[in-house]
Short mmCIF file of C-alpha atoms in Angstrom, two decimals:
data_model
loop_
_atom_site.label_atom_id
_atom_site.label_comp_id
_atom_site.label_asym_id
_atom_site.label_seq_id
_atom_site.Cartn_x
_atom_site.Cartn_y
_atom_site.Cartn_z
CA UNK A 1 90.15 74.91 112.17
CA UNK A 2 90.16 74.27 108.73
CA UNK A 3 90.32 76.82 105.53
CA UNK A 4 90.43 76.92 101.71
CA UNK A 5 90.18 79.04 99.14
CA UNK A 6 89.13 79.28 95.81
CA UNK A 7 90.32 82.29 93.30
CA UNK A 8 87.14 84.12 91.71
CA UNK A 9 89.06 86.96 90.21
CA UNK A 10 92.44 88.33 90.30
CA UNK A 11 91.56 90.58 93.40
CA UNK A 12 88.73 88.75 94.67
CA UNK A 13 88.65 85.44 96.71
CA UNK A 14 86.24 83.14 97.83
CA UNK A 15 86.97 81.74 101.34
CA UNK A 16 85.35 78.43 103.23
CA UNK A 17 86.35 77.95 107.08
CA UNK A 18 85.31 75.06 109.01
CA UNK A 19 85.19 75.89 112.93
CA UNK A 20 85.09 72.78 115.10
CA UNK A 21 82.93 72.25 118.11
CA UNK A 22 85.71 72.48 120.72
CA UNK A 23 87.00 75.54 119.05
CA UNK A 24 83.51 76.87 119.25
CA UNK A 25 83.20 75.84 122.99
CA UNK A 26 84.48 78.94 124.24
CA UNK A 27 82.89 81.00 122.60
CA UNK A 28 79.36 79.18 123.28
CA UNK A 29 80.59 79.83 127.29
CA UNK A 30 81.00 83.78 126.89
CA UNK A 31 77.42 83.88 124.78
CA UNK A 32 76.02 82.06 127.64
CA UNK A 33 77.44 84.38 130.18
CA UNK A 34 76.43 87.28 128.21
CA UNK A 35 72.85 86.36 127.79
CA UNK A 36 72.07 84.84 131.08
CA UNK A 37 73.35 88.45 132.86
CA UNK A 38 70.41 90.20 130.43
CA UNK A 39 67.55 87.78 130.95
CA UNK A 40 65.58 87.05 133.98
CA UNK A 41 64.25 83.58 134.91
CA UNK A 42 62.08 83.30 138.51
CA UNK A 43 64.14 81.69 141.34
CA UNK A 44 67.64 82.46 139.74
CA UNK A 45 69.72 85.37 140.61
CA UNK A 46 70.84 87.67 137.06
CA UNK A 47 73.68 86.06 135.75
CA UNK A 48 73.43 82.58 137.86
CA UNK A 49 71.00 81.18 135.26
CA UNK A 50 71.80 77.69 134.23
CA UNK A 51 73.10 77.19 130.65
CA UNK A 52 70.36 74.30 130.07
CA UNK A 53 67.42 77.02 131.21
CA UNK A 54 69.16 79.94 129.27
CA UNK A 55 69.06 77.16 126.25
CA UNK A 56 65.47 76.41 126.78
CA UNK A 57 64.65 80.07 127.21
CA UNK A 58 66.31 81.84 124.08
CA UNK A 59 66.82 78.36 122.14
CA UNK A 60 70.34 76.75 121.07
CA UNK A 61 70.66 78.27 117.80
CA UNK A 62 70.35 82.02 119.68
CA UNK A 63 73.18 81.40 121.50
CA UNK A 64 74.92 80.23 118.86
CA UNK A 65 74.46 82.84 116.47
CA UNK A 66 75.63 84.96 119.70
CA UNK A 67 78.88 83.27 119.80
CA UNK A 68 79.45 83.03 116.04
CA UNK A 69 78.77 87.12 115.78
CA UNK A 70 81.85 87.39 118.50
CA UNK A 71 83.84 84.49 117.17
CA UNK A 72 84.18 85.52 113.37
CA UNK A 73 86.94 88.28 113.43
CA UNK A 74 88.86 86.01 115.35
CA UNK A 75 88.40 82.93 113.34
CA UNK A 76 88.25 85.11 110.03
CA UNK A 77 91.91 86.88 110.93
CA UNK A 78 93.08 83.08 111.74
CA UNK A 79 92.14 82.07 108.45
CA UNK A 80 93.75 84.93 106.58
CA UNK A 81 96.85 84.14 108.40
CA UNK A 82 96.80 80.74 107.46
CA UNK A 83 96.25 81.16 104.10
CA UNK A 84 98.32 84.17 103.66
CA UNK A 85 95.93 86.78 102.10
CA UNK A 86 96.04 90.68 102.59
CA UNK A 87 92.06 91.14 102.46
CA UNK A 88 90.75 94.65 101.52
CA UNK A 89 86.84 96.36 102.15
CA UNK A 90 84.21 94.73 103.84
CA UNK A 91 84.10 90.74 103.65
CA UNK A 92 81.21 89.12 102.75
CA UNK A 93 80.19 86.26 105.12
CA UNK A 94 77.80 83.66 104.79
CA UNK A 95 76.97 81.15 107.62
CA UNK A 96 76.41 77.64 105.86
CA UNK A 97 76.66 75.53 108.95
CA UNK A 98 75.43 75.88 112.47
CA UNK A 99 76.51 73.69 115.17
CA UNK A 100 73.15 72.56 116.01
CA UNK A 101 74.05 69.07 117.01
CA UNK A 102 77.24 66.94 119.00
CA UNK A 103 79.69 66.27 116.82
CA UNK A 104 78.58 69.10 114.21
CA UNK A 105 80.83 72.02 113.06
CA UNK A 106 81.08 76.11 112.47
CA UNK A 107 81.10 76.17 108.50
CA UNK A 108 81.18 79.63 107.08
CA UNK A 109 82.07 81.39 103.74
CA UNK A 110 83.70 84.67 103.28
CA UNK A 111 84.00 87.11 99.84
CA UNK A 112 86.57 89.51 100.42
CA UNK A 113 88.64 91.81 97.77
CA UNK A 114 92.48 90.98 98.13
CA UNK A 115 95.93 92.88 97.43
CA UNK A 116 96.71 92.31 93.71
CA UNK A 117 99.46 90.53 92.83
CA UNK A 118 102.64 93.22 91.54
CA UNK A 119 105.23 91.96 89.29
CA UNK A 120 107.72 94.61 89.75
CA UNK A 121 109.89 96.35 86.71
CA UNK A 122 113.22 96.17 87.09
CA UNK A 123 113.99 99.65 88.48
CA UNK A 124 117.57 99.76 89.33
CA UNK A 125 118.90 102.34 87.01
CA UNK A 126 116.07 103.60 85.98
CA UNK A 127 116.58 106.08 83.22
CA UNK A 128 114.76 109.61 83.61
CA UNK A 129 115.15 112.81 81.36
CA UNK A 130 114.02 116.25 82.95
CA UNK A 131 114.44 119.48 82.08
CA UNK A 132 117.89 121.57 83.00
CA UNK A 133 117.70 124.19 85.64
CA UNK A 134 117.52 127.84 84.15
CA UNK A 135 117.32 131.11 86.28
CA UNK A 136 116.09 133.57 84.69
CA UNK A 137 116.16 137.61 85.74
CA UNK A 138 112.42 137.35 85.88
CA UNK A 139 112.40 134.39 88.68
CA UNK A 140 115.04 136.35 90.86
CA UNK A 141 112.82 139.55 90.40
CA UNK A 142 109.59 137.52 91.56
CA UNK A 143 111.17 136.16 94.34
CA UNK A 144 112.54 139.82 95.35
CA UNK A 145 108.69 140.59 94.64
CA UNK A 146 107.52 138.27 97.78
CA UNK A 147 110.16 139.24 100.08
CA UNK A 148 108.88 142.92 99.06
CA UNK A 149 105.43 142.05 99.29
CA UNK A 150 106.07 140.34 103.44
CA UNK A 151 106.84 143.87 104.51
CA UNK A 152 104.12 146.16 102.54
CA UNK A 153 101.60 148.05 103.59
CA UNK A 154 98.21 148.62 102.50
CA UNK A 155 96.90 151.71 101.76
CA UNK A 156 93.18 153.04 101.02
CA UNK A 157 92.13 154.04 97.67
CA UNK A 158 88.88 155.73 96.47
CA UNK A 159 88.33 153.96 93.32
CA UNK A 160 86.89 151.03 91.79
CA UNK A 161 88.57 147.55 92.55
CA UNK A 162 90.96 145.94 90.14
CA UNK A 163 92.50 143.06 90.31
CA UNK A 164 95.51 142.53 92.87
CA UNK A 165 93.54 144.96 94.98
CA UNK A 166 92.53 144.01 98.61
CA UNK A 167 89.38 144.46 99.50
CA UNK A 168 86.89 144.37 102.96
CA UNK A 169 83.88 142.87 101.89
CA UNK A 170 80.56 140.95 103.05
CA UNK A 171 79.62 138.15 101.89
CA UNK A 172 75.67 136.14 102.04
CA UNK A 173 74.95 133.14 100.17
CA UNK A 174 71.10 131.46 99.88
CA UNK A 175 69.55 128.58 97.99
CA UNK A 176 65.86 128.98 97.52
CA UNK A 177 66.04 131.96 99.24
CA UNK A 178 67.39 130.54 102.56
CA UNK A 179 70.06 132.01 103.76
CA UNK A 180 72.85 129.50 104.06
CA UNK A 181 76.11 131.68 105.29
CA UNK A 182 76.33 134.86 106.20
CA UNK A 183 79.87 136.76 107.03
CA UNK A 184 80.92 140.56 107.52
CA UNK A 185 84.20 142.52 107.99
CA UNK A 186 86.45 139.58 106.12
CA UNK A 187 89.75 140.48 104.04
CA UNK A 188 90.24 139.18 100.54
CA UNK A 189 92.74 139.63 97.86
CA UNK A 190 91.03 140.17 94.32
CA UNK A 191 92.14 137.45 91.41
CA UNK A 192 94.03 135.16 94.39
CA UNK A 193 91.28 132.58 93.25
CA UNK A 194 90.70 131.42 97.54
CA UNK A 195 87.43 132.08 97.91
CA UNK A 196 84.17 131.65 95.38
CA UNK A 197 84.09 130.72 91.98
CA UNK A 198 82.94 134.18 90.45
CA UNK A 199 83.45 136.13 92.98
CA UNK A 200 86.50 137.81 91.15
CA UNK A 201 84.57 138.54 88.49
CA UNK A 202 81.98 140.07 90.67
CA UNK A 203 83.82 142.46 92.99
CA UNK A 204 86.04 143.96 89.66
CA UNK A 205 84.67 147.13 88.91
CA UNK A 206 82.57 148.09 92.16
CA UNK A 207 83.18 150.62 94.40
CA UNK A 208 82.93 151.43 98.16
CA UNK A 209 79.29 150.20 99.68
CA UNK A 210 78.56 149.17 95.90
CA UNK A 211 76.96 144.80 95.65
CA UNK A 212 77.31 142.36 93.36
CA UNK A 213 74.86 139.39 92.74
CA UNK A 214 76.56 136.00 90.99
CA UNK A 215 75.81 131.89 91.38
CA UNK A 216 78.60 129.82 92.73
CA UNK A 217 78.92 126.14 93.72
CA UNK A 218 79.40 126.14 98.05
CA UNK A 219 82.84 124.48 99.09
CA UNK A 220 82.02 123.24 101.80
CA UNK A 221 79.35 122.34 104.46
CA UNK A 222 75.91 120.30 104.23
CA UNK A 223 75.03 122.00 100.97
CA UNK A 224 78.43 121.54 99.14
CA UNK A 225 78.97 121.22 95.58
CA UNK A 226 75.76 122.92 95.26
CA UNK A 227 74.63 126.37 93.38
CA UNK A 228 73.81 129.25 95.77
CA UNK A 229 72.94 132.62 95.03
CA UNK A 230 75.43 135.15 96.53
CA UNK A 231 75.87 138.77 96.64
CA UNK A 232 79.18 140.90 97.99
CA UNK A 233 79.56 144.07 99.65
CA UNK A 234 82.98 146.10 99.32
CA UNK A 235 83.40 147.66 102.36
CA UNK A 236 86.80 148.93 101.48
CA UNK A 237 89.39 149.42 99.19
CA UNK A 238 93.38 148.73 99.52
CA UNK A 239 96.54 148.72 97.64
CA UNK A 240 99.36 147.49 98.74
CA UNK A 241 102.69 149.65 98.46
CA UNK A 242 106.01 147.54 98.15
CA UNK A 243 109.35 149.30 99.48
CA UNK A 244 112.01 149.85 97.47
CA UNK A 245 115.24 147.58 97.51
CA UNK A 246 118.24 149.38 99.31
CA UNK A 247 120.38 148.97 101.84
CA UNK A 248 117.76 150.15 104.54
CA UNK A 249 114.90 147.19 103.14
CA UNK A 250 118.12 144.77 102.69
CA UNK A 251 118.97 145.71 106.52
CA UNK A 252 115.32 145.08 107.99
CA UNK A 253 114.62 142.23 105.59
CA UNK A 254 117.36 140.17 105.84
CA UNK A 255 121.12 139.25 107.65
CA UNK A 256 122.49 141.30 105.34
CA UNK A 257 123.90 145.36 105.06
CA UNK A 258 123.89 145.48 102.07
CA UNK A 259 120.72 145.38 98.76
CA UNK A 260 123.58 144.08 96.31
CA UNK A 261 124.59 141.21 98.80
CA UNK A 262 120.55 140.39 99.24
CA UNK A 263 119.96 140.58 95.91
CA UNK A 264 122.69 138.30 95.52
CA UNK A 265 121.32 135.73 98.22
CA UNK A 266 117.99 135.95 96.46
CA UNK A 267 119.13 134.89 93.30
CA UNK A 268 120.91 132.09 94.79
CA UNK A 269 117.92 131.03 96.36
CA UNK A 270 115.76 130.86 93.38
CA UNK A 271 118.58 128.66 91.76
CA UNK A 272 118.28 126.22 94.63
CA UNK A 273 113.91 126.14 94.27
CA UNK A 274 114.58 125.50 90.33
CA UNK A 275 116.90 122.97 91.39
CA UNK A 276 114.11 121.52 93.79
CA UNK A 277 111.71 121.99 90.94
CA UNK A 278 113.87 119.67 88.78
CA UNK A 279 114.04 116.85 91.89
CA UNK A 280 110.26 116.94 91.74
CA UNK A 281 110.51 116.78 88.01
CA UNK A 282 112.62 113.68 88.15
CA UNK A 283 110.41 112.39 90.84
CA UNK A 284 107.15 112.08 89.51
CA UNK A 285 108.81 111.28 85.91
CA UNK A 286 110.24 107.80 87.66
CA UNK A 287 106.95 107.44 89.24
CA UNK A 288 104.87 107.55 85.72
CA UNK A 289 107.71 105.62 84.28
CA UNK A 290 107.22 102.76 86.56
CA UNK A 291 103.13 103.09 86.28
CA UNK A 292 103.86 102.48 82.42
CA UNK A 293 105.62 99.32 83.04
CA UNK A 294 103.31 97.23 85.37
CA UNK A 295 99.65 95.86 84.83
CA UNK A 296 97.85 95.43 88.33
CA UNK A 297 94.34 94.57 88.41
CA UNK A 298 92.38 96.63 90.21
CA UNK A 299 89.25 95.46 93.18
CA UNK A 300 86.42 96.97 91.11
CA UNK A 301 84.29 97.18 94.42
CA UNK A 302 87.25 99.02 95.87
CA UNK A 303 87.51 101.60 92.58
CA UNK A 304 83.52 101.83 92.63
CA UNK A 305 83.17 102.53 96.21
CA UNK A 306 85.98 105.69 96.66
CA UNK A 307 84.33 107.11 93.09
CA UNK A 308 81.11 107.25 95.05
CA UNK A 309 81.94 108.58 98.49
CA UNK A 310 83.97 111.07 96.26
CA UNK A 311 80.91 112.23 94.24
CA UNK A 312 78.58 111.75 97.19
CA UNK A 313 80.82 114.21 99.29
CA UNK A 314 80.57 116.82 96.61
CA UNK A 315 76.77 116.63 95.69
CA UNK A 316 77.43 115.13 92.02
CA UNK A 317 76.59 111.43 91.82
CA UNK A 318 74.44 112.30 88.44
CA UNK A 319 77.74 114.05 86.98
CA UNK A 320 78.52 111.19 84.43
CA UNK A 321 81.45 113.27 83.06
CA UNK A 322 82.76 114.26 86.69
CA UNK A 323 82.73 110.77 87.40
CA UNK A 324 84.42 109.12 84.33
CA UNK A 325 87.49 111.68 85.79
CA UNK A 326 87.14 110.52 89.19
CA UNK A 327 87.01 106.99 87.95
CA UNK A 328 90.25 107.53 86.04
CA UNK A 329 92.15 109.80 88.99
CA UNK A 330 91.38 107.09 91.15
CA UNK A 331 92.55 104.10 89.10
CA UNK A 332 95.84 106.12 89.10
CA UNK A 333 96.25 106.48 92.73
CA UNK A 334 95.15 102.96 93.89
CA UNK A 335 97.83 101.36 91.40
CA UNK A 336 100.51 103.84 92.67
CA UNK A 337 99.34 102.72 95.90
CA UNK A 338 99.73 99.04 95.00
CA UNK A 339 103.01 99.68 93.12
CA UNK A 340 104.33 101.65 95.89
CA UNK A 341 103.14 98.79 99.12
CA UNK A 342 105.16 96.16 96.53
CA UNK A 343 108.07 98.17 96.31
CA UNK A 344 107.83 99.02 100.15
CA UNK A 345 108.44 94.79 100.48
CA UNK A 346 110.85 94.65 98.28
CA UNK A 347 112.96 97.44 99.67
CA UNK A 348 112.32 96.12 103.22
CA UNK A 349 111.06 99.41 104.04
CA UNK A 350 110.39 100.69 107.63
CA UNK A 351 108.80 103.32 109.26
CA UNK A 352 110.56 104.75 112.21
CA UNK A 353 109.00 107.21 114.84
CA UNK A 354 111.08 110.50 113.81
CA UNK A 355 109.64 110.07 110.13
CA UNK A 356 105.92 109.50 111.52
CA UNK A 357 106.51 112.38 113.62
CA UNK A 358 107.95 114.96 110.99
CA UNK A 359 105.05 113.23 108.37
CA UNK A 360 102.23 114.14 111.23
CA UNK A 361 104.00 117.94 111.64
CA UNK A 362 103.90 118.38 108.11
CA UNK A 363 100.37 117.41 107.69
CA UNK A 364 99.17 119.15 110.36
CA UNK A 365 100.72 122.55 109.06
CA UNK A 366 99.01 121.54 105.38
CA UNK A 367 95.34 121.76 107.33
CA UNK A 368 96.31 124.47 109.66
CA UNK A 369 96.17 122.48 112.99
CA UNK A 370 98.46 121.74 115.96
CA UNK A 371 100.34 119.06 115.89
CA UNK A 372 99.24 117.50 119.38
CA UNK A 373 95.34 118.24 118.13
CA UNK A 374 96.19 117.14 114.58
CA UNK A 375 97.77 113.57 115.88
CA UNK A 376 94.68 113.11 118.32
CA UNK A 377 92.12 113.50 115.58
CA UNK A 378 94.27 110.48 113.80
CA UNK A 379 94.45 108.64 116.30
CA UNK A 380 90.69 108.97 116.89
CA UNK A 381 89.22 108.11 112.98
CA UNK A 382 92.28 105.31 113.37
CA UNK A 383 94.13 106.31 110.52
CA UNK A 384 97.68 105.95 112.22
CA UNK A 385 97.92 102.96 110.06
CA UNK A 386 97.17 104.74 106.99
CA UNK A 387 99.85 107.56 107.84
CA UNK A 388 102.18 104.90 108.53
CA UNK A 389 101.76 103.31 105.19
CA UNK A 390 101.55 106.86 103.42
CA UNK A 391 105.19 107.55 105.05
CA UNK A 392 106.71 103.80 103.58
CA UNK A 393 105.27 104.10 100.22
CA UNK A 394 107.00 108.02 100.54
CA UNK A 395 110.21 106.29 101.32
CA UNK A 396 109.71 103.37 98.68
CA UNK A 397 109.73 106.37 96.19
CA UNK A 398 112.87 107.81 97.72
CA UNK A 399 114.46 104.33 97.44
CA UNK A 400 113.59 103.71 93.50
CA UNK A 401 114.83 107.82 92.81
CA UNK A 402 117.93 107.24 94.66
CA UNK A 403 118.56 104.11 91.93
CA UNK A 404 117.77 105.84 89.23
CA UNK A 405 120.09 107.43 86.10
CA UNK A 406 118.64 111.22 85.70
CA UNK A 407 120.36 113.22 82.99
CA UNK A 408 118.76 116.92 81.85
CA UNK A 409 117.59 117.37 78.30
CA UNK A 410 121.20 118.92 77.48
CA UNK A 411 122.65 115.79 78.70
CA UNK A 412 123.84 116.61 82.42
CA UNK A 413 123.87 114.31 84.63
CA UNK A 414 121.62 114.96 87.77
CA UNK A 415 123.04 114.95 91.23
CA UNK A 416 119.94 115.04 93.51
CA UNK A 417 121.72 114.72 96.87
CA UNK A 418 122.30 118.73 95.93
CA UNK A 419 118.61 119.00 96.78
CA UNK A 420 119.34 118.19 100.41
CA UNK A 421 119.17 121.24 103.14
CA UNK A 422 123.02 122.31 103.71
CA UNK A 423 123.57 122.64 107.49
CA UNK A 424 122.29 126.36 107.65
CA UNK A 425 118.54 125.00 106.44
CA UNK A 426 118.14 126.92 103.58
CA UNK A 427 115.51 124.30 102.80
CA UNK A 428 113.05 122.89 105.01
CA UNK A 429 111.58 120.69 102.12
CA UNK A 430 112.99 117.29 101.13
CA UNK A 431 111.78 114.63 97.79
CA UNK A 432 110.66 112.32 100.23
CA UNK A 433 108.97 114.77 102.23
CA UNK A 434 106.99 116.06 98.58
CA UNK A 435 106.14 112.60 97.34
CA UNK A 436 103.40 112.64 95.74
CA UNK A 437 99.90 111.26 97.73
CA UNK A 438 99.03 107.93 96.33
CA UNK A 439 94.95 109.16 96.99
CA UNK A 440 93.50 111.93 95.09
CA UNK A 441 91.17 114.48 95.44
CA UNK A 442 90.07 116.84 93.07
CA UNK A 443 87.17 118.55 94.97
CA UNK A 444 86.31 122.16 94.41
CA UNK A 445 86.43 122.88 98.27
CA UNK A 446 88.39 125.63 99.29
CA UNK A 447 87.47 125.22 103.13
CA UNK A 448 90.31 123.83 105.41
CA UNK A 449 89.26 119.80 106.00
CA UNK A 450 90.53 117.11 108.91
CA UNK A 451 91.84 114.44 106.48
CA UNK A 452 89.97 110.78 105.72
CA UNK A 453 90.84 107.20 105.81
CA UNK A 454 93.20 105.98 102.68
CA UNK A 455 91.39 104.92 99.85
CA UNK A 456 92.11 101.12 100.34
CA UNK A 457 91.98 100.59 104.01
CA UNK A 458 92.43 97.10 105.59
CA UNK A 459 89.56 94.37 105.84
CA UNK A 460 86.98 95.24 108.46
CA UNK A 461 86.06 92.64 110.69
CA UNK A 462 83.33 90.47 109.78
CA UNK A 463 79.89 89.73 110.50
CA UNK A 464 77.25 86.88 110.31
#
């Protein structure tokens, strides 16, 4: 088998194969097989038809295009080897030469969008400013706040609802008068923003049994992105009642005897979040640094095809302004993505099993799922590859922040290797483990989703 290829654009390459007739032989066989068990010719048993009869039957260039449709991936993925490309998307094929005759040859042509080439910055050392870690009376007292609010109860009230209030409401939602969704009974905290958009607006200010009519976009389901007219019922009305901090909430709440010595832990803990805050600072600061410092051409089919299964999924392909951010957003994260995959080679990078596993937990608690169920449903849309390369580019990142020279803006230097959990686990979160995705999505969906195929999946095996 021969192969060549000819450069049409940075990230796009024209490739011509030439298949000989012994290397097609095979192939020819298995067609023959395949068609001779699904036709039936008087005085020959199914599948014991002769392969001059099955030629006079279906005709020689049948069974030929048979065997080139199962012989391109192979030849195809031989051909990429050969010439060394790292195809992306669908290829293109074109059939220029059929066998037809002895002595005759498989010619074929393939279009495919490649990897771009990624001249790396030189990013040992990389210098990084971020901001200096303050703790401020007002971030211990909000994180007292939560711990208060895991153990309060709610209480009725007979008044109008305010915001911060929780509320038992029904909800219906119709386009065109069709009902589209229709629940009852359902808990909801006022101004937390999870549900609707309006329906905050809407419930503030009614009372028990009282309905409110307003227009929101759906998040999810058939219909998504799309206005529906809603109305919602308060049912109820509920405030919740913190406890106070002493020794007897200290006691229940924590290890400890003690509301001074909680306190105390508390405010020790919101040091060690601002400290994580300033990791993740650091983080995506080295990340934009390096984005400012590289030029990498882009596979316009690529950009053009994830900007319109985005807008497709969410009902707004005539959105020209929604689009232009798309467009941008996902320029961003396919040369992060490239950036990252070139500094995964460079580093030598590898993926081990424990890091695919804990990548897979963590996922799986983002979308609410078990683990077992959550790894199943990859395994099924055969995205293991994709989590696999999601988990190297993670650790590429880790690699480059590890290198680099972080100082705050009063001129501290920046030991990050405080960020990682001390041996009693106060924190279950690592940089790696918070590296940012290298695909974005900036849908209005609020519904829980099973996750989809990276943006910039590997070729897909070709047809004629």
């Amino acid at each position: 088998m021969k192969s060549a290829v000819e450069k049409l654009n940075p990230t796009r390459v024209k490739m011509t194969v030439e298949v000989t007739s012994e290397e097609l032989a095979p192939h020819v066989d298995a067609a023959l097989k395949t068609i001779g068990s699904q036709i039936q010719v008087p005085g020959f048993r199914a599948g014991k038809v002769p392969s001059r009869i099955i030629e006079q039957r279906v005709g020689k260039a049948a069974v030929l295009q048979e065997a080139v449709n199962e012989a391109l991936p192979e030849f195809f993925g031989q051909a990429v080897e050969a010439e060394e490309l790292k195809p992306l998307g669908q290829p293109e094929v074109e059939i220029t030469s059929l066998p037809l005759e002895d002595g005759e040859q498989l010619e074929f042509t393939v279009e495919v969008d490649v990897r771009p080439e990624v001249t790396l910055p030189d990013y040992d050392g990389l210098a990084v400013t971020v901001d200096p870690v303050t703790v401020s009376d007002e971030d211990v007292e909000a994180r007292m706040t939560e711990l208060r609010e895991r153990f309060g109860t709610l209480t009725g009230v007979d008044r109008a609802v305010e915001d911060g209030d929780f509320v038992s409401i029904d909800l219906r939602a119709e386009i065109d008068g069709q009902e589209i969704d229709a629940v009852e009974g359902i808990s909801y905290e006022v101004g937390s923003g999870t549900m609707l958009e309006g329906m905050d607006a809407a419930l503030v200010g009614l009372s028990k049994g009282e309905s409110a009519d307003f227009t929101s976009p759906l998040a999810g389901g058939d219909q998504a992105g799309q206005d529906a007219s809603c109305t919602v019922t308060v049912q109820s009305v509920k405030v919740r009642e913190l406890p106070e901090v002493d020794d007897d909430f200290a006691q229940m709440a924590s290890e400890f005897d003690t509301a001074e010595e909680l306190r105390a832990d508390v405010a020790k803990q919101a040091e060690q979040a601002k400290k994580f805050e300033q990791g993740i600072q650091a983080r995506d600061k080295v990340l934009e640094t390096l984005l400012e410092q590289v030029q990498i051409d882009l596979p316009e089919s690529i950009v053009e095809g994830e900007v319109h299964q985005h807008l497709e999924q969410e009902g707004r392909l005539e959105d020209d302004e929604h689009r232009a951010e798309v467009d941008e957003s996902t320029r961003k994260a396919l040369t992060s993505q490239f950036l990252l995959d070139a500094i995964v080679e460079a580093e030598q990078v590898e993926v081990g099993q424990p890091e695919l596993v804990e990548y897979l937990v963590m996922q799986a608690q983002q979308y609410g799922m078990d683990p077992n169920q959550f790894a199943q449903l990859i395994d099924q849309q055969g995205q293991v590859q994709a989590m696999v390369g999601e988990v190297g580019r993670r650790k590429a990142l880790a690699a480059v922040l590890d290198k680099a020279s972080i100082t705050d803006t009063d001129g501290n230097a920046i030991d990050l290797d405080e960020l990682v959990p001390d041996a009693e686990g106060e924190s279950d979160e690592s940089l790696e483990s918070q590296a940012p995705e290298v695909t974005e999505d900036d849908s209005a969906s609020t519904e829980t989703q099973a996750p989809e195929a990276e943006a910039t999946q590997e070729q897909d095996a070709p047809k004629a």
